[in-house]
Tab-separated table of C-alpha atoms in Angstrom:
chain	number	residue	atom	x	y	z
A	1	MET	CA	-34.059	-19.013	16.504
A	2	ALA	CA	-35.289	-15.675	14.763
A	3	LEU	CA	-33.682	-14.807	11.213
A	4	ARG	CA	-31.148	-11.920	11.727
A	5	VAL	CA	-31.163	-9.269	9.203
A	6	GLY	CA	-28.244	-6.727	9.448
A	7	VAL	CA	-28.714	-3.221	7.916
A	8	VAL	CA	-25.814	-1.107	7.063
A	9	GLY	CA	-26.866	2.705	7.480
A	10	GLY	CA	-28.684	4.224	10.535
A	11	GLY	CA	-31.168	6.468	8.413
A	12	GLN	CA	-34.923	6.781	8.323
A	13	LEU	CA	-35.259	3.703	5.848
A	14	ALA	CA	-33.377	1.406	8.405
A	15	ARG	CA	-35.774	2.804	11.164
A	16	MET	CA	-38.784	1.891	9.038
A	17	MET	CA	-37.686	-1.598	8.571
A	18	ILE	CA	-37.793	-2.103	12.484
A	19	ALA	CA	-41.774	-2.356	12.774
A	20	PRO	CA	-42.144	-4.673	10.168
A	21	ALA	CA	-39.282	-6.945	11.409
A	22	VAL	CA	-40.781	-6.971	14.857
A	23	GLU	CA	-44.116	-8.270	12.996
A	24	LEU	CA	-42.301	-10.926	11.068
A	25	GLY	CA	-40.502	-12.089	14.100
A	26	VAL	CA	-36.978	-11.263	12.575
A	27	GLU	CA	-34.223	-9.693	14.317
A	28	ILE	CA	-32.913	-6.455	12.940
A	29	ARG	CA	-29.582	-5.156	13.653
A	30	VAL	CA	-28.221	-1.714	12.487
A	31	LEU	CA	-24.616	-0.400	11.986
A	32	ALA	CA	-25.259	3.092	12.265
A	33	GLU	CA	-22.753	6.005	11.284
A	34	ASP	CA	-23.325	7.781	14.460
A	35	GLU	CA	-24.963	7.627	17.843
A	36	GLY	CA	-28.438	8.950	17.925
A	37	MET	CA	-29.418	8.384	14.393
A	38	SER	CA	-32.849	7.658	12.953
A	39	ALA	CA	-32.491	3.936	13.421
A	40	SER	CA	-30.988	4.035	17.001
A	41	LEU	CA	-33.779	1.988	18.358
A	42	ALA	CA	-32.135	-1.022	16.431
A	43	ALA	CA	-28.597	0.031	16.337
A	44	THR	CA	-26.130	-2.670	17.659
A	45	ALA	CA	-23.088	-1.207	16.304
A	46	VAL	CA	-21.708	2.264	15.369
A	47	GLY	CA	-19.079	2.630	12.784
A	48	ASP	CA	-17.720	3.420	9.451
A	49	TYR	CA	-19.308	1.514	6.663
A	50	ARG	CA	-16.288	2.261	4.630
A	51	ASP	CA	-14.058	0.035	6.558
A	52	ALA	CA	-14.071	-3.532	5.705
A	53	ASP	CA	-13.188	-4.707	9.058
A	54	THR	CA	-15.951	-2.646	10.928
A	55	VAL	CA	-18.670	-3.935	8.428
A	56	LEU	CA	-17.346	-7.642	8.407
A	57	ALA	CA	-17.227	-7.751	12.270
A	58	PHE	CA	-21.099	-6.554	12.306
A	59	ALA	CA	-22.113	-9.039	9.428
A	60	ARG	CA	-20.507	-12.096	11.037
A	61	ASP	CA	-23.753	-12.247	13.423
A	62	VAL	CA	-26.574	-11.776	11.007
A	63	ASP	CA	-28.202	-14.228	8.384
A	64	VAL	CA	-28.109	-11.572	5.590
A	65	LEU	CA	-26.891	-8.168	5.099
A	66	THR	CA	-28.808	-5.389	3.416
A	67	PHE	CA	-28.554	-1.543	3.226
A	68	ASP	CA	-30.142	1.867	4.101
A	69	HIS	CA	-28.132	3.447	1.259
A	70	GLU	CA	-26.025	2.409	-1.813
A	71	HIS	CA	-22.744	3.968	-0.700
A	72	VAL	CA	-20.797	0.898	0.934
A	73	PRO	CA	-17.501	0.601	-1.438
A	74	GLN	CA	-17.211	-2.159	-3.722
A	75	ASP	CA	-14.054	-3.316	-2.074
A	76	VAL	CA	-15.785	-3.712	1.346
A	77	LEU	CA	-18.791	-5.410	-0.622
A	78	ALA	CA	-16.248	-7.879	-2.256
A	79	THR	CA	-14.602	-8.565	1.288
A	80	LEU	CA	-17.904	-9.526	2.642
A	81	VAL	CA	-18.893	-11.967	-0.135
A	82	GLY	CA	-15.622	-13.465	0.045
A	83	GLU	CA	-16.139	-14.341	3.542
A	84	GLY	CA	-19.430	-15.980	2.723
A	85	ILE	CA	-21.730	-13.292	4.101
A	86	SER	CA	-25.015	-13.249	2.187
A	87	VAL	CA	-25.409	-9.594	0.729
A	88	HIS	CA	-28.572	-8.224	-0.893
A	89	PRO	CA	-28.467	-6.618	-3.119
A	90	GLY	CA	-24.856	-7.805	-4.038
A	91	PRO	CA	-22.012	-5.885	-5.315
A	92	ASP	CA	-22.621	-6.823	-8.887
A	93	ALA	CA	-26.051	-5.207	-8.795
A	94	LEU	CA	-25.287	-2.242	-6.432
A	95	LYS	CA	-22.479	-0.965	-8.826
A	96	PHE	CA	-25.220	0.161	-11.097
A	97	ALA	CA	-26.703	2.229	-8.414
A	98	GLN	CA	-23.326	3.594	-7.263
A	99	ASP	CA	-22.285	4.910	-10.807
A	100	LYS	CA	-24.553	6.585	-13.108
A	101	LEU	CA	-22.276	6.002	-16.137
A	102	VAL	CA	-21.991	2.310	-15.581
A	103	MET	CA	-25.871	2.309	-15.128
A	104	ARG	CA	-26.619	4.173	-18.253
A	105	ALA	CA	-24.176	1.850	-20.382
A	106	ARG	CA	-25.839	-1.371	-18.811
A	107	LEU	CA	-29.505	-0.188	-19.356
A	108	GLN	CA	-28.465	0.505	-22.945
A	109	GLU	CA	-27.336	-2.923	-23.621
A	110	LEU	CA	-30.630	-4.282	-21.899
A	111	GLY	CA	-32.708	-2.011	-24.447
A	112	MET	CA	-34.107	0.133	-21.820
A	113	PRO	CA	-35.722	3.235	-22.732
A	114	GLN	CA	-33.609	6.285	-21.520
A	115	PRO	CA	-32.701	9.853	-22.389
A	116	ASP	CA	-29.895	10.540	-24.978
A	117	TRP	CA	-26.439	10.357	-22.809
A	118	ALA	CA	-22.841	10.640	-22.978
A	119	ALA	CA	-19.731	10.492	-20.877
A	120	VAL	CA	-17.863	13.942	-21.260
A	121	THR	CA	-14.264	14.407	-20.044
A	122	ASP	CA	-13.916	18.175	-20.910
A	123	ALA	CA	-15.810	21.187	-21.523
A	124	GLU	CA	-15.484	21.062	-25.265
A	125	GLU	CA	-17.103	17.604	-25.164
A	126	LEU	CA	-19.774	18.697	-23.127
A	127	GLN	CA	-20.520	21.876	-25.493
A	128	ALA	CA	-20.781	19.422	-28.182
A	129	PHE	CA	-23.485	17.401	-26.582
A	130	ILE	CA	-25.306	20.528	-25.681
A	131	ASP	CA	-25.085	22.040	-29.160
A	132	ASP	CA	-26.631	18.762	-30.496
A	133	HIS	CA	-29.378	18.673	-28.283
A	134	GLY	CA	-31.022	22.078	-28.493
A	135	GLY	CA	-28.897	24.274	-26.456
A	136	ARG	CA	-29.311	22.798	-22.953
A	137	ALA	CA	-28.439	19.711	-21.159
A	138	VAL	CA	-28.601	17.992	-17.737
A	139	VAL	CA	-24.937	17.471	-16.325
A	140	LYS	CA	-24.506	14.720	-13.346
A	141	THR	CA	-21.749	13.769	-11.144
A	142	PRO	CA	-21.615	9.775	-11.668
A	143	ARG	CA	-21.240	8.993	-7.963
A	144	GLY	CA	-22.788	10.233	-4.789
A	145	GLY	CA	-25.712	12.791	-6.219
A	146	TYR	CA	-29.011	12.573	-4.527
A	147	ASP	CA	-32.101	14.746	-3.857
A	148	GLY	CA	-31.168	17.261	-6.624
A	149	LYS	CA	-27.313	17.231	-5.467
A	150	GLY	CA	-24.646	16.630	-8.112
A	151	VAL	CA	-27.232	17.589	-10.917
A	152	ARG	CA	-27.140	20.826	-13.125
A	153	VAL	CA	-29.025	22.154	-15.948
A	154	VAL	CA	-26.250	23.879	-18.137
A	155	SER	CA	-26.415	25.786	-21.359
A	156	ALA	CA	-22.556	26.078	-21.816
A	157	GLY	CA	-19.837	23.575	-21.536
A	158	THR	CA	-18.013	25.614	-19.037
A	159	GLU	CA	-20.527	25.571	-16.450
A	160	ALA	CA	-19.302	22.418	-15.105
A	161	ASP	CA	-15.566	23.503	-15.239
A	162	ASP	CA	-15.449	23.051	-11.329
A	163	TRP	CA	-16.620	19.316	-11.511
A	164	PHE	CA	-14.191	18.638	-14.243
A	165	ALA	CA	-11.393	20.287	-12.103
A	166	THR	CA	-12.314	17.981	-9.313
A	167	LEU	CA	-12.189	14.947	-11.630
A	168	ALA	CA	-8.677	16.019	-12.577
A	169	GLU	CA	-7.560	16.498	-9.031
A	170	ASP	CA	-8.648	13.092	-8.206
A	171	ALA	CA	-6.049	11.840	-10.438
A	172	HIS	CA	-7.934	8.825	-11.554
A	173	GLY	CA	-9.301	10.381	-14.508
A	174	GLY	CA	-12.931	9.778	-15.017
A	175	ALA	CA	-16.122	11.668	-16.890
A	176	LEU	CA	-19.215	13.387	-16.015
A	177	LEU	CA	-22.538	12.136	-17.289
A	178	VAL	CA	-24.768	14.451	-19.649
A	179	GLU	CA	-28.012	13.802	-20.651
A	180	GLU	CA	-30.429	15.262	-22.924
A	181	LEU	CA	-32.958	17.847	-20.990
A	182	VAL	CA	-36.217	15.708	-21.312
A	183	ASP	CA	-39.583	17.208	-22.367
A	184	PHE	CA	-41.868	15.507	-19.634
A	185	THR	CA	-45.284	16.170	-18.428
A	186	ARG	CA	-44.635	14.337	-15.093
A	187	GLU	CA	-42.369	12.131	-13.066
A	188	LEU	CA	-43.340	8.573	-12.171
A	189	ALA	CA	-41.694	5.886	-10.091
A	190	GLN	CA	-42.040	1.870	-10.499
A	191	GLN	CA	-41.128	-0.246	-7.498
A	192	VAL	CA	-40.308	-3.988	-7.853
A	193	ALA	CA	-39.308	-6.549	-5.355
A	194	ARG	CA	-37.222	-9.422	-6.272
A	195	ARG	CA	-36.021	-12.409	-4.173
A	196	PRO	CA	-32.529	-14.204	-4.691
A	197	SER	CA	-34.377	-17.286	-5.948
A	198	GLY	CA	-35.955	-15.088	-8.812
A	199	ALA	CA	-39.738	-14.250	-7.858
A	200	VAL	CA	-40.640	-10.683	-8.617
A	201	ARG	CA	-43.581	-8.449	-7.720
A	202	ALA	CA	-44.380	-5.009	-8.840
A	203	TYR	CA	-46.193	-2.281	-6.940
A	204	PRO	CA	-48.484	0.084	-8.901
A	205	VAL	CA	-46.712	2.899	-10.785
A	206	VAL	CA	-47.049	6.200	-8.894
A	207	GLU	CA	-46.703	9.771	-9.651
A	208	THR	CA	-44.047	11.794	-7.730
A	209	VAL	CA	-43.949	15.485	-7.453
A	210	GLN	CA	-40.585	17.195	-6.993
A	211	ARG	CA	-39.769	20.540	-5.395
A	212	GLU	CA	-36.244	22.007	-5.863
A	213	GLY	CA	-34.955	18.576	-6.688
A	214	VAL	CA	-36.318	16.700	-3.614
A	215	CYS	CA	-39.572	14.538	-3.790
A	216	ALA	CA	-42.446	16.351	-2.027
A	217	GLU	CA	-45.431	14.279	-2.625
A	218	VAL	CA	-46.435	10.947	-3.896
A	219	ILE	CA	-49.850	9.843	-5.331
A	220	ALA	CA	-50.647	6.313	-5.817
A	221	PRO	CA	-51.605	4.910	-8.214
A	222	ALA	CA	-50.535	7.638	-10.644
A	223	PRO	CA	-53.555	9.442	-11.860
A	224	HIS	CA	-54.766	9.093	-15.309
A	225	SER	CA	-52.612	5.976	-15.997
A	226	SER	CA	-53.883	3.793	-18.941
A	227	ASP	CA	-53.602	-0.082	-18.511
A	228	ARG	CA	-50.707	0.397	-21.075
A	229	LEU	CA	-48.723	2.733	-18.934
A	230	GLN	CA	-49.187	0.567	-16.132
A	231	GLN	CA	-47.999	-2.416	-17.895
A	232	VAL	CA	-45.033	-0.786	-19.558
A	233	ALA	CA	-43.702	0.717	-16.275
A	234	ALA	CA	-44.064	-2.478	-14.638
A	235	GLY	CA	-42.436	-4.442	-17.442
A	236	ILE	CA	-39.526	-1.821	-17.293
A	237	GLY	CA	-39.175	-2.300	-13.567
A	238	VAL	CA	-39.248	-6.101	-13.952
A	239	SER	CA	-36.569	-6.037	-16.795
A	240	ILE	CA	-34.238	-3.931	-14.898
A	241	ALA	CA	-34.400	-5.915	-11.615
A	242	GLU	CA	-33.745	-9.082	-13.590
A	243	GLY	CA	-31.310	-7.690	-15.880
A	244	LEU	CA	-29.166	-5.928	-13.050
A	245	GLY	CA	-29.786	-9.038	-10.663
A	246	VAL	CA	-31.348	-6.806	-8.020
A	247	THR	CA	-32.283	-8.421	-4.805
A	248	GLY	CA	-34.704	-6.569	-2.339
A	249	MET	CA	-36.686	-3.291	-3.332
A	250	LEU	CA	-35.858	-1.460	-6.432
A	251	ALA	CA	-37.154	1.936	-7.462
A	252	VAL	CA	-37.176	3.148	-10.998
A	253	GLU	CA	-37.634	6.895	-11.487
A	254	LEU	CA	-39.262	7.681	-14.808
A	255	PHE	CA	-40.030	10.585	-17.282
A	256	GLU	CA	-43.500	10.529	-18.877
A	257	THR	CA	-42.706	12.515	-21.943
A	258	THR	CA	-44.843	14.786	-23.680
A	259	ASP	CA	-45.147	12.213	-26.678
A	260	GLU	CA	-46.112	9.609	-24.034
A	261	ARG	CA	-43.056	7.584	-23.706
A	262	LEU	CA	-41.676	6.329	-20.499
A	263	LEU	CA	-37.681	7.101	-20.102
A	264	VAL	CA	-35.553	5.870	-17.156
A	265	ASN	CA	-34.210	8.445	-14.815
A	266	GLU	CA	-32.630	7.115	-11.800
A	267	LEU	CA	-32.412	3.933	-9.816
A	268	ALA	CA	-32.316	3.083	-6.142
A	269	MET	CA	-31.965	-0.412	-4.889
A	270	ARG	CA	-33.473	-0.135	-1.479
A	271	PRO	CA	-36.841	0.944	-0.103
A	272	HIS	CA	-37.339	4.463	-1.471
A	273	ASN	CA	-39.205	7.760	-0.811
A	274	SER	CA	-41.539	6.897	-3.832
A	275	GLY	CA	-42.799	3.892	-1.812
A	276	HIS	CA	-43.561	5.349	1.577
A	277	TRP	CA	-47.263	5.470	0.648
A	278	SER	CA	-47.230	1.687	0.812
A	279	GLN	CA	-47.012	1.661	4.724
A	280	ASP	CA	-50.597	2.725	5.034
A	281	GLY	CA	-51.841	2.227	1.474
A	282	ALA	CA	-50.787	-1.237	0.122
A	283	VAL	CA	-51.314	-4.845	1.518
A	284	THR	CA	-47.530	-5.195	1.993
A	285	SER	CA	-45.312	-2.210	2.795
A	286	GLN	CA	-42.005	-1.715	0.888
A	287	PHE	CA	-40.341	-2.085	4.169
A	288	GLU	CA	-41.813	-5.549	4.900
A	289	GLN	CA	-41.347	-6.506	1.304
A	290	HIS	CA	-37.668	-5.659	1.394
A	291	LEU	CA	-37.046	-7.772	4.466
A	292	ARG	CA	-39.078	-10.505	2.716
A	293	ALA	CA	-36.941	-10.429	-0.330
A	294	VAL	CA	-33.570	-10.279	1.165
A	295	LEU	CA	-34.504	-13.256	3.374
A	296	ASP	CA	-35.754	-15.148	0.160
A	297	LEU	CA	-39.142	-15.354	1.907
A	298	PRO	CA	-42.538	-15.482	-0.153
A	299	LEU	CA	-43.321	-11.924	-1.416
A	300	GLY	CA	-46.499	-10.266	0.010
A	301	ASP	CA	-49.462	-8.685	-2.131
A	302	THR	CA	-48.702	-5.354	-3.479
A	303	ASP	CA	-52.166	-4.384	-4.253
A	304	PRO	CA	-53.594	-1.085	-2.697
A	305	VAL	CA	-55.968	-1.051	0.227
A	306	ALA	CA	-57.980	1.930	-1.053
A	307	GLY	CA	-58.592	3.802	-4.231
A	308	TRP	CA	-55.750	6.154	-3.540
A	309	ALA	CA	-52.932	7.008	-1.313
A	310	VAL	CA	-50.980	10.325	-0.990
A	311	MET	CA	-47.859	10.827	0.659
A	312	VAL	CA	-46.553	14.106	1.602
A	313	ASN	CA	-43.059	14.751	3.064
A	314	ILE	CA	-42.310	16.705	6.016
A	315	LEU	CA	-39.262	19.078	4.728
A	316	GLY	CA	-37.391	21.037	7.316
A	317	GLY	CA	-39.918	21.082	10.303
A	318	PRO	CA	-40.630	23.976	12.728
A	319	ALA	CA	-37.979	26.374	13.367
A	320	GLU	CA	-38.157	26.693	17.026
A	321	GLU	CA	-39.498	23.346	18.373
A	322	SER	CA	-39.517	19.681	17.761
A	323	LEU	CA	-41.950	17.833	15.673
A	324	ASP	CA	-43.447	16.221	18.906
A	325	ALA	CA	-44.933	19.484	19.926
A	326	ARG	CA	-47.079	19.426	16.710
A	327	PHE	CA	-48.464	15.965	16.955
A	328	ALA	CA	-51.475	16.464	19.128
A	329	ALA	CA	-53.018	19.389	16.944
A	330	ALA	CA	-52.203	17.560	13.675
A	331	MET	CA	-53.976	14.379	14.929
A	332	ASP	CA	-56.965	16.223	16.308
A	333	GLU	CA	-57.682	17.942	13.079
A	334	HIS	CA	-56.805	15.041	10.720
A	335	PRO	CA	-57.540	11.759	12.464
A	336	GLN	CA	-57.380	9.826	9.317
A	337	ALA	CA	-53.701	10.892	8.648
A	338	LYS	CA	-50.804	8.508	9.573
A	339	VAL	CA	-47.707	10.608	10.743
A	340	HIS	CA	-44.179	9.085	10.177
A	341	THR	CA	-41.279	10.938	11.708
A	342	TYR	CA	-37.803	9.981	11.475
A	343	GLY	CA	-36.194	11.241	14.944
A	344	LYS	CA	-34.296	13.949	13.259
A	345	ALA	CA	-33.915	17.503	14.334
A	346	PRO	CA	-35.591	19.941	12.240
A	347	ARG	CA	-33.308	21.602	9.694
A	348	PRO	CA	-34.346	23.693	6.243
A	349	GLY	CA	-34.864	21.278	3.474
A	350	ARG	CA	-34.201	18.139	5.622
A	351	LYS	CA	-36.440	15.224	5.185
A	352	VAL	CA	-37.769	14.835	8.875
A	353	GLY	CA	-40.968	12.922	8.233
A	354	HIS	CA	-43.989	12.160	6.012
A	355	VAL	CA	-47.744	12.012	6.303
A	356	ASN	CA	-49.942	9.207	4.548
A	357	VAL	CA	-53.568	9.310	3.852
A	358	VAL	CA	-55.666	6.681	2.208
A	359	GLY	CA	-59.295	6.885	0.929
A	360	ASP	CA	-61.302	6.640	-2.224
A	361	GLU	CA	-61.773	10.240	-3.227
A	362	LEU	CA	-58.177	11.539	-4.507
A	363	ASP	CA	-59.007	15.421	-3.853
A	364	ASP	CA	-59.930	14.581	-0.340
A	365	VAL	CA	-56.988	12.251	0.355
A	366	ALA	CA	-54.621	14.815	-1.235
A	367	TYR	CA	-56.040	17.775	0.858
A	368	GLN	CA	-56.100	15.822	4.146
A	369	ALA	CA	-52.273	14.737	3.583
A	370	ARG	CA	-51.179	18.087	2.623
A	371	ALA	CA	-53.056	19.835	5.521
A	372	ALA	CA	-51.764	17.383	8.246
A	373	ALA	CA	-48.133	17.651	6.952
A	374	SER	CA	-48.588	21.469	7.139
A	375	PHE	CA	-48.957	21.288	11.023
A	376	PHE	CA	-45.215	20.520	11.258
A	377	LEU	CA	-43.920	23.375	9.152
A	378	ASP	CA	-43.830	27.164	9.988
């Protein structure tokens, strides 16, 4: 009988687990939030991931439960574990991806390099931090932010008054996270896979290019990376995976500072946009690796298959037609490009697909990836 993996969440990450699951002989089942989502090909149930009974009913028929996102509430996760469901990553790890203040405190305990930070509960505390850090700082909502949402650069404590008001209205207290505004030269990402039995494999560190808070491009491996940088980045990733007890894929977003330090920015405990290049550019894609890891199967080789891989996100898509209408022209002009679409309707700013190109000349690989992606934009 085939091993059965249940994925909570019907987005593009679940969708991209389907092909490697088929290749591995694994049966994949998806609990989607709505009908017609990206992973509808494997959606065996539709329901609310915040409802314990719904998730438990779905999970009873699988060998292991994993996630397309990190938003399943802790009480639901605890119910699953209490019922003997194998959950990877588990609630003790996921809490660090769900709450940035909890994450920062734990990373500090582990001695991981990170920006100066503080928990602030009002404008006065925020202003004091700003004054101590050169007159500007980054404020984040501890829960729920992604792709630039829930993040502000501020120069006055009053610029987060609406967020403080929301915290007060929740009647649960709480704080915002404030961090120093890091002077960085570029953003990097380090991916690591870890099995429940403890085996770990690191991917090459990559450079990520952000536009308006959203990842636009990834270059693998990160250009101009010394052996030391690669070793330090991998060491940070492995230490966090082990220190937080992560199982499955972990992405660690990093700042490379002007004085050549690496600082941890964000974490994701699932396949991640920074690893999409691995579908065509690594021996083992992050999606296959995630399935292997959560099933506690031997991990695959993470080596690149060529000198370079470049991933370019398709953001928004064409205004008047579907992505399908643009396929033939893109394929004809750039036959070496691999186009991955998510089954989503085009919408400004929305991630609707990506393009991967691999090869041995970075300039050509980057040009081909960008040019192929441009066919899907107006």
